[in-house]
PDB file of C-alpha atoms in Angstrom:
ATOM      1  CA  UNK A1392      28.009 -36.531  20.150  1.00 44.00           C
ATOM      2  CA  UNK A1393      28.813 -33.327  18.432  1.00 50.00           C
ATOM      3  CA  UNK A1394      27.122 -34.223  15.667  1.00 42.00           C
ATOM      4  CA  UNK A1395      24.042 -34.260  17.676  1.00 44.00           C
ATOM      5  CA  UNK A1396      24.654 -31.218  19.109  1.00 40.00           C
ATOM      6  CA  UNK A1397      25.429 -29.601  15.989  1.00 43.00           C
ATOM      7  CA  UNK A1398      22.136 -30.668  14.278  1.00 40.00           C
ATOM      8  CA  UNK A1399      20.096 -29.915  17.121  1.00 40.00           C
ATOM      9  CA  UNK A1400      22.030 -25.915  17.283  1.00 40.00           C
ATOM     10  CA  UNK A1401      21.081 -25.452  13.742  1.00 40.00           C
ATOM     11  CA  UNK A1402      17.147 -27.076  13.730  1.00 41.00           C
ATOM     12  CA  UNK A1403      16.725 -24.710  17.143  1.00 42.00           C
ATOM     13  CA  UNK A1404      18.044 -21.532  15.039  1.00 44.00           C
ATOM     14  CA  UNK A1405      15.902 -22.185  11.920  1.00 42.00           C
ATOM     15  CA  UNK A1406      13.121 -22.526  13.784  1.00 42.00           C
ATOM     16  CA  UNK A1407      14.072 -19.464  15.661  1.00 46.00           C
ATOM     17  CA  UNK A1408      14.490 -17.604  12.906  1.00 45.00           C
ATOM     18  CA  UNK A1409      11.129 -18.399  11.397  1.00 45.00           C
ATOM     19  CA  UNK A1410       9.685 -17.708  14.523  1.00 48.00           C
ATOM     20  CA  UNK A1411      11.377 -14.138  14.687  1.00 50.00           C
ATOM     21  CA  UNK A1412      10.185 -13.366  11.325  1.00 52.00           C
ATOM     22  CA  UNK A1413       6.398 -14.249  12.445  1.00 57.00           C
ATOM     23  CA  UNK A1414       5.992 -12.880  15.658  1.00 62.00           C
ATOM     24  CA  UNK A1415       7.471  -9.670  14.451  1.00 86.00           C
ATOM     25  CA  UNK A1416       4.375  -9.194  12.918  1.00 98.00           C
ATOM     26  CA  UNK A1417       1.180  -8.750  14.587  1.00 98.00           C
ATOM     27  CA  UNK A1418      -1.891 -11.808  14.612  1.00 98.00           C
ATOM     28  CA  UNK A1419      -5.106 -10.556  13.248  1.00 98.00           C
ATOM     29  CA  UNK A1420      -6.341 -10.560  16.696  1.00 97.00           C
ATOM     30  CA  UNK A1421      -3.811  -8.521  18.130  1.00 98.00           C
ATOM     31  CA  UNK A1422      -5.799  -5.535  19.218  1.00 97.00           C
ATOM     32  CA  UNK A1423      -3.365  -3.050  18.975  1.00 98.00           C
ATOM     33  CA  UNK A1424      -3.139  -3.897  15.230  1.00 98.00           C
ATOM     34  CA  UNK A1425      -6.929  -4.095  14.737  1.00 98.00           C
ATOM     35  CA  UNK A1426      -7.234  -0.743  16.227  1.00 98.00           C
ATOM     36  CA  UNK A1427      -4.788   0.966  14.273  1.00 98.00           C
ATOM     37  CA  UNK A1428      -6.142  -0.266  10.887  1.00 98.00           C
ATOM     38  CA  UNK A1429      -9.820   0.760  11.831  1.00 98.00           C
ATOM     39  CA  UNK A1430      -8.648   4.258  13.254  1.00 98.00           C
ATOM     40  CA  UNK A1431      -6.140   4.773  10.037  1.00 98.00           C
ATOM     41  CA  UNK A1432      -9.042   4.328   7.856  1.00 99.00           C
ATOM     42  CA  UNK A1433     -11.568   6.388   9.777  1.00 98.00           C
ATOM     43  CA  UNK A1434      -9.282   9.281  10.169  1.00 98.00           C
ATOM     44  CA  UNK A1435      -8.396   9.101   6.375  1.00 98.00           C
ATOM     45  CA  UNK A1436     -12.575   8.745   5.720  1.00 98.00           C
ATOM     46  CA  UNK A1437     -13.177  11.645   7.997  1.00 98.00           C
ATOM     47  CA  UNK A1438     -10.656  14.067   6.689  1.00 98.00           C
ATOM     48  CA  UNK A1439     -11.637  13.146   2.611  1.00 98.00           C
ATOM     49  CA  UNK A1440     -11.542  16.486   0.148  1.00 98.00           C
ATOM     50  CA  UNK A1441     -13.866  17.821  -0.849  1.00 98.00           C
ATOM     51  CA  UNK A1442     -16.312  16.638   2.430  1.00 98.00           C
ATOM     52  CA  UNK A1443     -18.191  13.965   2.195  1.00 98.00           C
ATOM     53  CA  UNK A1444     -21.578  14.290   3.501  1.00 98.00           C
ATOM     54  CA  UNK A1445     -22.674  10.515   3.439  1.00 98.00           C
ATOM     55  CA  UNK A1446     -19.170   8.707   4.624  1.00 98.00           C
ATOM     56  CA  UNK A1447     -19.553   5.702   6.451  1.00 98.00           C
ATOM     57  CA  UNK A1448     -17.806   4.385   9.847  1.00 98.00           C
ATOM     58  CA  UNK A1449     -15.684   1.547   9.539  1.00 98.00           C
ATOM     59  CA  UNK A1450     -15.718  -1.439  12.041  1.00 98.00           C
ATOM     60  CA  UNK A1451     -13.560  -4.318  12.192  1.00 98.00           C
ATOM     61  CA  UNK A1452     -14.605  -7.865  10.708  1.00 98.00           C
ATOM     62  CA  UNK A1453     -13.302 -11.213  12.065  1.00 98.00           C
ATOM     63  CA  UNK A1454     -14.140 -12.785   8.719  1.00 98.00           C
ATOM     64  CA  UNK A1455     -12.892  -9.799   6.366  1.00 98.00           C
ATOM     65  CA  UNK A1456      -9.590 -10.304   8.508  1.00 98.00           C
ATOM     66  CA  UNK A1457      -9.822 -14.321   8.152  1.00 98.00           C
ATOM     67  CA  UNK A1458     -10.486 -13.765   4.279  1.00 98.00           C
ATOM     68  CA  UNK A1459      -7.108 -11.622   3.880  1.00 98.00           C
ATOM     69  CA  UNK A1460      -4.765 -13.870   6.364  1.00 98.00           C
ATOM     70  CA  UNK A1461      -5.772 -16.816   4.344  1.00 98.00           C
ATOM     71  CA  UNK A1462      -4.826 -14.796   1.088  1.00 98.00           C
ATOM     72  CA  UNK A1463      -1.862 -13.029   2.715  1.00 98.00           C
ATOM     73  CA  UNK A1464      -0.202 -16.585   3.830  1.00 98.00           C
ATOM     74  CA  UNK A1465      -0.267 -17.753  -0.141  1.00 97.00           C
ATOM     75  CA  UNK A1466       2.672 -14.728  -0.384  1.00 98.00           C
ATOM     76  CA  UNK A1467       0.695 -14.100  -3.824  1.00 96.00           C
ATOM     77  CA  UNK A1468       1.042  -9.893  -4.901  1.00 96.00           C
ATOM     78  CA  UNK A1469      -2.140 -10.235  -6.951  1.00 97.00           C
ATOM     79  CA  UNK A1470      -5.567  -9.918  -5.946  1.00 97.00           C
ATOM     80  CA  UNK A1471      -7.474 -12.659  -4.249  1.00 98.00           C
ATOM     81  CA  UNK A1472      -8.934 -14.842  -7.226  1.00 96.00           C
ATOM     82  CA  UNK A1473     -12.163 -15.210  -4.846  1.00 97.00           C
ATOM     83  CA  UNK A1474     -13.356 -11.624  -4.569  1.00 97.00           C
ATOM     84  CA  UNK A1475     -16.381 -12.034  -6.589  1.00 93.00           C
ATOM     85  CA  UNK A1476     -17.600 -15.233  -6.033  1.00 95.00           C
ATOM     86  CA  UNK A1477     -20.729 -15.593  -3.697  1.00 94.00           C
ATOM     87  CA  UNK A1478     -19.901 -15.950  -0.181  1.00 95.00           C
ATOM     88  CA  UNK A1479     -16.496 -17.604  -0.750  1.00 97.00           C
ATOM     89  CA  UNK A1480     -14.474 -14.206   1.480  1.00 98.00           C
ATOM     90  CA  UNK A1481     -17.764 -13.454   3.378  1.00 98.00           C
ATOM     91  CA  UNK A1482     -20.579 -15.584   4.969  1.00 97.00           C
ATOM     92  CA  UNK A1483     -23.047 -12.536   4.780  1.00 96.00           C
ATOM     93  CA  UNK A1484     -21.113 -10.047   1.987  1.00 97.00           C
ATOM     94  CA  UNK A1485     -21.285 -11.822  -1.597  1.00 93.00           C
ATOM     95  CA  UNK A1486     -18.031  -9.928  -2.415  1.00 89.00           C
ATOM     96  CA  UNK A1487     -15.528  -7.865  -1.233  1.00 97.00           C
ATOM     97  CA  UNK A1488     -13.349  -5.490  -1.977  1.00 98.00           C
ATOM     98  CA  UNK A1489      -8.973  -5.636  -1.224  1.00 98.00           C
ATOM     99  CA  UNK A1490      -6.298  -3.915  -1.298  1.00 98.00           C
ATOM    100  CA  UNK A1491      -2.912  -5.118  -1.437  1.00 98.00           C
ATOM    101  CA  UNK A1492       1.091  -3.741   0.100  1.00 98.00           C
ATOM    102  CA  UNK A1493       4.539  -5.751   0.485  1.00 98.00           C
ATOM    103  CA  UNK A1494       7.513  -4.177   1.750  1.00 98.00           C
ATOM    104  CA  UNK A1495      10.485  -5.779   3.974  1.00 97.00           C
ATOM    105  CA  UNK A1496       9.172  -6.962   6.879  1.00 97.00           C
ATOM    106  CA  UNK A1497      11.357  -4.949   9.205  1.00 96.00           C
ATOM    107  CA  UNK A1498       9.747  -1.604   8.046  1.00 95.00           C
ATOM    108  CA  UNK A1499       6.050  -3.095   8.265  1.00 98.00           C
ATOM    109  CA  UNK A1500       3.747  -0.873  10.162  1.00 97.00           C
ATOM    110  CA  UNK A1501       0.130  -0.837   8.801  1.00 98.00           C
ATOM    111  CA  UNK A1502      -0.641   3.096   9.453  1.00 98.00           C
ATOM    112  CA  UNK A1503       2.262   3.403   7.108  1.00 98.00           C
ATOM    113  CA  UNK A1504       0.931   0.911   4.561  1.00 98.00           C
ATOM    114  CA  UNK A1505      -2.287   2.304   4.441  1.00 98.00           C
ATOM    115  CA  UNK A1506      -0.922   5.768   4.003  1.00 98.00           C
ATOM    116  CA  UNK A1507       0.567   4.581   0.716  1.00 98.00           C
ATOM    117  CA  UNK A1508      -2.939   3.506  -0.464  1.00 98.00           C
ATOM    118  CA  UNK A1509      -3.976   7.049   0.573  1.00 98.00           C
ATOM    119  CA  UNK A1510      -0.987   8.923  -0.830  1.00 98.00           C
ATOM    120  CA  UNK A1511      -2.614   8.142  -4.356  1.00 98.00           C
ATOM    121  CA  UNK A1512      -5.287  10.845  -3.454  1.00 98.00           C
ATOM    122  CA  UNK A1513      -2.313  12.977  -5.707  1.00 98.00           C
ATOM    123  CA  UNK A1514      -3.589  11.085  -8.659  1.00 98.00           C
ATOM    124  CA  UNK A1515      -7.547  11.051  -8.526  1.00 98.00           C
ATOM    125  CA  UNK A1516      -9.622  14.299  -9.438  1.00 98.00           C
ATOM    126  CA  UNK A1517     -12.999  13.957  -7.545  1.00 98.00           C
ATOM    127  CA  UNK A1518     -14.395  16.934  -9.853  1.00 97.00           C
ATOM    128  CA  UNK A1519     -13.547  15.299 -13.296  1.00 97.00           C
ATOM    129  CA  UNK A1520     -14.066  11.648 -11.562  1.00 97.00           C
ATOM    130  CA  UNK A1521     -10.260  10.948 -13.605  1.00 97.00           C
ATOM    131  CA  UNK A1522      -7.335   9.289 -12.521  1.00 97.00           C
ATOM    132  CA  UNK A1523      -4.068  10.232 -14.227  1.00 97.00           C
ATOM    133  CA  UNK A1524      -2.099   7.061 -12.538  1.00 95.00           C
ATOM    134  CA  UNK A1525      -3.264   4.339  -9.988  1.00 97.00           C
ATOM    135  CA  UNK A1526      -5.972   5.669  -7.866  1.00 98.00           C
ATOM    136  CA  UNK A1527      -7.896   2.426  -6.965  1.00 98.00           C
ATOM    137  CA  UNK A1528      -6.371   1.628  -3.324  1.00 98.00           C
ATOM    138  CA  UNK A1529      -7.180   5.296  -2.504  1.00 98.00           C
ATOM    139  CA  UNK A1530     -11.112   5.024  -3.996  1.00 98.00           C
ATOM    140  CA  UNK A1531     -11.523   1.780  -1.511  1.00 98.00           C
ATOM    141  CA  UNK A1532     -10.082   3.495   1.586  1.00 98.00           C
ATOM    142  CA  UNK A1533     -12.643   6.045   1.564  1.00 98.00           C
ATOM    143  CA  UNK A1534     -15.851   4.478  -0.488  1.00 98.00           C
ATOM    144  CA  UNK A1535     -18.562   5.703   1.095  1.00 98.00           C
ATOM    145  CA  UNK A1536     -20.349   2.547   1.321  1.00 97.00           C
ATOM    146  CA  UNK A1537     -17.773   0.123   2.927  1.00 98.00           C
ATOM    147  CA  UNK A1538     -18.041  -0.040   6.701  1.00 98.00           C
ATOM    148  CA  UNK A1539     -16.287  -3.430   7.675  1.00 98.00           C
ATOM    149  CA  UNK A1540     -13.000  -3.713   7.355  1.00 98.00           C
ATOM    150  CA  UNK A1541     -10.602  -6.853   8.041  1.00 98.00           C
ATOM    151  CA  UNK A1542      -6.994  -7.110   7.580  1.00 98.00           C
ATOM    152  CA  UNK A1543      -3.799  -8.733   7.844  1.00 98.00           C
ATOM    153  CA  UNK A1544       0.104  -9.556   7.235  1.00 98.00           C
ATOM    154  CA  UNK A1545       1.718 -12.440   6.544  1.00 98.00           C
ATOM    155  CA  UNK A1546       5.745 -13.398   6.442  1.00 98.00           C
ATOM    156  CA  UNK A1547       6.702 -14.236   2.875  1.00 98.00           C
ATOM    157  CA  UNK A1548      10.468 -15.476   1.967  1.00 97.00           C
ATOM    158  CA  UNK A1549       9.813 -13.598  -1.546  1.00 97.00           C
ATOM    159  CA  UNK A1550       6.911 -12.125  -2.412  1.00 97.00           C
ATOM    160  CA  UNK A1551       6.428  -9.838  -5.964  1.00 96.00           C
ATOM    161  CA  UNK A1552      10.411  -9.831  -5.904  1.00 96.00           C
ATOM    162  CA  UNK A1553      11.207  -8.126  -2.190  1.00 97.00           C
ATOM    163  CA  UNK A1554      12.789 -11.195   0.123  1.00 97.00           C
ATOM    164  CA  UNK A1555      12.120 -11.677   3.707  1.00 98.00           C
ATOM    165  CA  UNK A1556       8.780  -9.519   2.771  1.00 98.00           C
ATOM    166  CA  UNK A1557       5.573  -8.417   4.814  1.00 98.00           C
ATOM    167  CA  UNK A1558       2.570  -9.191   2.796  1.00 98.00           C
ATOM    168  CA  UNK A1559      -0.302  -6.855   4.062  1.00 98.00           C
ATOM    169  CA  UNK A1560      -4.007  -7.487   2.669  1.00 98.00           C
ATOM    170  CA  UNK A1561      -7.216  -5.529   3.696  1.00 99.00           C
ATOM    171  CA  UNK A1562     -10.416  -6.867   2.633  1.00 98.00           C
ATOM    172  CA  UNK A1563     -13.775  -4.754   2.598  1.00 98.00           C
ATOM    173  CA  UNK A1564     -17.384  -5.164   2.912  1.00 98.00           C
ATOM    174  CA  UNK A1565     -19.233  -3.878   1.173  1.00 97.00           C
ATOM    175  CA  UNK A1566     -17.150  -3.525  -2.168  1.00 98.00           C
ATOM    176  CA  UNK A1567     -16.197  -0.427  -3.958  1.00 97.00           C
ATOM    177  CA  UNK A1568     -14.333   1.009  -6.863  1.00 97.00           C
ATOM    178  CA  UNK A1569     -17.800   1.072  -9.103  1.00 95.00           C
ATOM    179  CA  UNK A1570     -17.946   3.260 -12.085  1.00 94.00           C
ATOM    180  CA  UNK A1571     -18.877   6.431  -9.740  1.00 97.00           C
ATOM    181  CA  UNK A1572     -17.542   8.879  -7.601  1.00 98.00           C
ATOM    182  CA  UNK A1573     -16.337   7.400  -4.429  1.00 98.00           C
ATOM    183  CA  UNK A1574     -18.723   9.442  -1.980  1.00 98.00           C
ATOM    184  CA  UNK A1575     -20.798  12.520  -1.846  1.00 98.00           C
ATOM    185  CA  UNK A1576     -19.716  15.340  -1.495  1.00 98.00           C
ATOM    186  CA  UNK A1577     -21.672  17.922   0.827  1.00 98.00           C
ATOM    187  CA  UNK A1578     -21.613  18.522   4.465  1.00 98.00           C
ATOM    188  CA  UNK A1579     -20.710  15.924   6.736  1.00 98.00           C
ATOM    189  CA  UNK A1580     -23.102  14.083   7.769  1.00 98.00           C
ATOM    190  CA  UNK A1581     -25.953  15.677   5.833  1.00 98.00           C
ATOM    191  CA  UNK A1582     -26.386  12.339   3.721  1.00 98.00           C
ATOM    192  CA  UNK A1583     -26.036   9.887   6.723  1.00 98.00           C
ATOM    193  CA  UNK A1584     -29.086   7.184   6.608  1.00 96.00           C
ATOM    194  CA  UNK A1585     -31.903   7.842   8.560  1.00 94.00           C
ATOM    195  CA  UNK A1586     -30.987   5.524  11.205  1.00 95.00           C
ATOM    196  CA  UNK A1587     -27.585   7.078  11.567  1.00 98.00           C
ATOM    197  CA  UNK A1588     -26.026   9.173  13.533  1.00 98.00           C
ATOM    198  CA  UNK A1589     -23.489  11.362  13.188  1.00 98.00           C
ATOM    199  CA  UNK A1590     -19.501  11.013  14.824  1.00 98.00           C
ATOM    200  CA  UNK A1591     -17.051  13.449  13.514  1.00 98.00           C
ATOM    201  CA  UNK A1592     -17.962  13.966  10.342  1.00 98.00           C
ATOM    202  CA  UNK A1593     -19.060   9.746   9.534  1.00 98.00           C
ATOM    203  CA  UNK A1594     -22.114   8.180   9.817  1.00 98.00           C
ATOM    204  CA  UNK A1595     -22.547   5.271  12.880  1.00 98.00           C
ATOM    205  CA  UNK A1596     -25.497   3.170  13.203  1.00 97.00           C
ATOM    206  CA  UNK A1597     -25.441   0.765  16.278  1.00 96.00           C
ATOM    207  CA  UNK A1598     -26.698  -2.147  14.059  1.00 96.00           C
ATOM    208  CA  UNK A1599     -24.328  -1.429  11.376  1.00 97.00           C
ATOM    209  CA  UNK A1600     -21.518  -1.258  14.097  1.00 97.00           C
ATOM    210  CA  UNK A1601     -21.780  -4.356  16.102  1.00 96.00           C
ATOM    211  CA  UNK A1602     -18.708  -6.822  16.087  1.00 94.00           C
ATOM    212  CA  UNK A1603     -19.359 -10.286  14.543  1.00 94.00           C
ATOM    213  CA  UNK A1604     -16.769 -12.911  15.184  1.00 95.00           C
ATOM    214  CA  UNK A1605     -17.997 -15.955  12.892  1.00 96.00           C
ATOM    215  CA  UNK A1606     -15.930 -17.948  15.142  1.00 92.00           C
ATOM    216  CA  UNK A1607     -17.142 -21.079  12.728  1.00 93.00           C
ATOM    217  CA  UNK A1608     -16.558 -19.746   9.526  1.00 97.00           C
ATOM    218  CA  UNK A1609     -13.371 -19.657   7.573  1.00 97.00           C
ATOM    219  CA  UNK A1610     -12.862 -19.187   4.214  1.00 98.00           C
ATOM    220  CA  UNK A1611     -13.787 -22.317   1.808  1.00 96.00           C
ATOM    221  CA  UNK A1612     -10.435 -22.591  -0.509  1.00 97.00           C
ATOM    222  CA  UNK A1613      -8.622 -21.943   2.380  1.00 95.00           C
ATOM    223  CA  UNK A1614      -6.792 -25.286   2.422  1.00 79.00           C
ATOM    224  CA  UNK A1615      -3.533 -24.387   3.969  1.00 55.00           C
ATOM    225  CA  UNK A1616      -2.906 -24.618   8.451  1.00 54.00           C
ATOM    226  CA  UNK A1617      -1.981 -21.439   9.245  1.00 49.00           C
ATOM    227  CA  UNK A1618       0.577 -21.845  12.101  1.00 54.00           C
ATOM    228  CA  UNK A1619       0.859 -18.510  14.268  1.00 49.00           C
ATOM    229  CA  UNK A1620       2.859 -18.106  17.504  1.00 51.00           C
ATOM    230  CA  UNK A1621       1.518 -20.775  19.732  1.00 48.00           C
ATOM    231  CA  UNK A1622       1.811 -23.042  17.211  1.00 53.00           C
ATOM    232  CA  UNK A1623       5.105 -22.193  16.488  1.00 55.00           C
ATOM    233  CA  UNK A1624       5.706 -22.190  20.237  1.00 57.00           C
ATOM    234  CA  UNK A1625       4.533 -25.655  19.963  1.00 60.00           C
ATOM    235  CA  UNK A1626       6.883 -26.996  16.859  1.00 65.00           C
ATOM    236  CA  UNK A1627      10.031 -25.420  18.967  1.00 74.00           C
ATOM    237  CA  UNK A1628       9.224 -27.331  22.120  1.00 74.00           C
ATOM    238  CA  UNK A1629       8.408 -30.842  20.589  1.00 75.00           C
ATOM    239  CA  UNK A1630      11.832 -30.437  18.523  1.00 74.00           C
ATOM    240  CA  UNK A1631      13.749 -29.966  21.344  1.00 77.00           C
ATOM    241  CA  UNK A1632      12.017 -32.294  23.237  1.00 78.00           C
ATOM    242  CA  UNK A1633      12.897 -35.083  21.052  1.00 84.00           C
ATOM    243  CA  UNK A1634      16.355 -33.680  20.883  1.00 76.00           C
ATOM    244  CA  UNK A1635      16.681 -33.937  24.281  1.00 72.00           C
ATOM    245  CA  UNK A1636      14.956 -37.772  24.432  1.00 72.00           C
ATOM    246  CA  UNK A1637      17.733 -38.633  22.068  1.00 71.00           C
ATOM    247  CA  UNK A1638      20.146 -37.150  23.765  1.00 78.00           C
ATOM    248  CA  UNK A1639      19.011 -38.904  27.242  1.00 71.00           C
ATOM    249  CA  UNK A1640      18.777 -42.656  24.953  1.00 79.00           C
ATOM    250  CA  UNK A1641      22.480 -41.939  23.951  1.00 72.00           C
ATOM    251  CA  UNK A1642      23.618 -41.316  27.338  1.00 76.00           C
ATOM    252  CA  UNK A1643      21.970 -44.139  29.190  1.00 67.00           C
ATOM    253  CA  UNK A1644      23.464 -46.629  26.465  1.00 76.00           C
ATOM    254  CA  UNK A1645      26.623 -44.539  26.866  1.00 71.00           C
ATOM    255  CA  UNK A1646      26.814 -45.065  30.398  1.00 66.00           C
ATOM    256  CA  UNK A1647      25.553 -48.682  31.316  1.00 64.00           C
ATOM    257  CA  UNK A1648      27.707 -49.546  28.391  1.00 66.00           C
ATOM    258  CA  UNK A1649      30.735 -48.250  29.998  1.00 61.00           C
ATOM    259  CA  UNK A1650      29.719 -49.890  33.426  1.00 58.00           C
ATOM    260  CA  UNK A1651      29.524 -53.056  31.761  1.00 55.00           C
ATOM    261  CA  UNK A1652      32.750 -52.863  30.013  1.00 58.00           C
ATOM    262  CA  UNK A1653      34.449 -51.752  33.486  1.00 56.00           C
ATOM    263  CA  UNK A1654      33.485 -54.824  35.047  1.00 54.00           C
TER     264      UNK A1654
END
């Protein structure tokens, strides 16, 4: 009997664990993680130096964010091998653009993530267009042309060397990091399509804006079930269900045996 009880203690905590690790992070639906990610990047878009005068809004993407929980899950610190191939992290965009964080888990926050990909600002010169170290996560966060934006993190055991590690992917549509200067510079606005209109300092166009779900579309090579809370939920309760059906089988038998001996 202990045995069982045992067995059943440690299966429970596992699975308790793993389901601490994942629900400490936030679901790419969570919508207080969506709207931090968009409003990180807009505020970082807004505030570029020297001004931009043809900086695009970004809006979230249920298929950009799809694209990078799919990559995110394969705990992987290198760039998604399908970036450039037609349609495979898009149904509409033929490729996108990504950038890439880990860090421990417990210190995950994504403002704080994308901040690093800003911080590298230090290393590009817009002037000479030169980049004395890496400068590339910076150039994506604020390319002028990208205006959808999906991202999220996944729990990794070890990922690029860090253990219990948050892997945090943003994927964006349309691409940058061309050989050019990653905007305009000018006053705000003063570049903005002619469709566009102009909110603190970026350029909006209701069409542009609208939020598309692609609630059929996942990404192809994504062969993997991603299992998020519910379904963890779901693992927990069936194990201890049949726990407790075992446990139930060995005290009937337990019982009637004993009645049967008695008499």
């Amino acid at each position: 009997m202990r045995l069982w009880v045992m067995a059943a203690v440690v299966a429970a905590a596992a699975l308790g664990a793993v389901a601490g690790h994942v629900s400490a992070l936030p679901p790419i639906y969570d919508k207080g993680f969506i709207r931090e990610c968009v409003r990180t990047h807009n505020v970082y878009r807004r505030n570029v130096e020297p001004a931009a005068s043809n900086m695009r809004y970004m809006t979230w993407d249920a298929a950009l964010a799809r694209t990078a929980r799919a990559w995110a899950n394969k705990c992987i610190f290198d760039h998604n091998a399908y970036l450039n191939m037609r349609y495979h992290c898009h149904p509409h965009f033929m490729s996108v653009g990504e950038n890439l964080w880990i860090g421990s888990y417990h210190i995950f926050h994504a403002k704080y993530a994308i901040k690093a990909w800003h911080d590298e600002v230090r290393n590009y010169n817009y002037s000479l267009q030169t980049c004395s170290k890496v400068c590339s996560h910076y150039t994506q966060v604020v390319w002028d042309d990208s205006y959808k934006l999906g991202c999220a993190v996944a729990f990794c055991k070890e990922v690029g060397g860090i253990r219990n590690a948050a892997n945090f992917v943003c994927n964006y549509a349309p691409r940058g990091n061309f050989q050019r200067r990653p905007y305009k510079e000018g006053a705000p606005c003063s570049e903005c399509a002619r469709r566009d209109f102009c909110d603190r300092k970026l350029c909006r166009n209701e069409e542009r804006d609208k939020i598309v779900y692609y609630s059929r579309w996942n990404p192809p090579w994504e062969f993997r079930i991603v299992c998020d809370e519910a379904c963890i939920a779901i693992i927990i309760s069936r194990a201890l269900l049949i726990f407790v059906g075992f446990l139930a089988i060995y005290l009937f038998r337990k019982h009637f045996t004993n009645m049967f001996m008695s008499t």
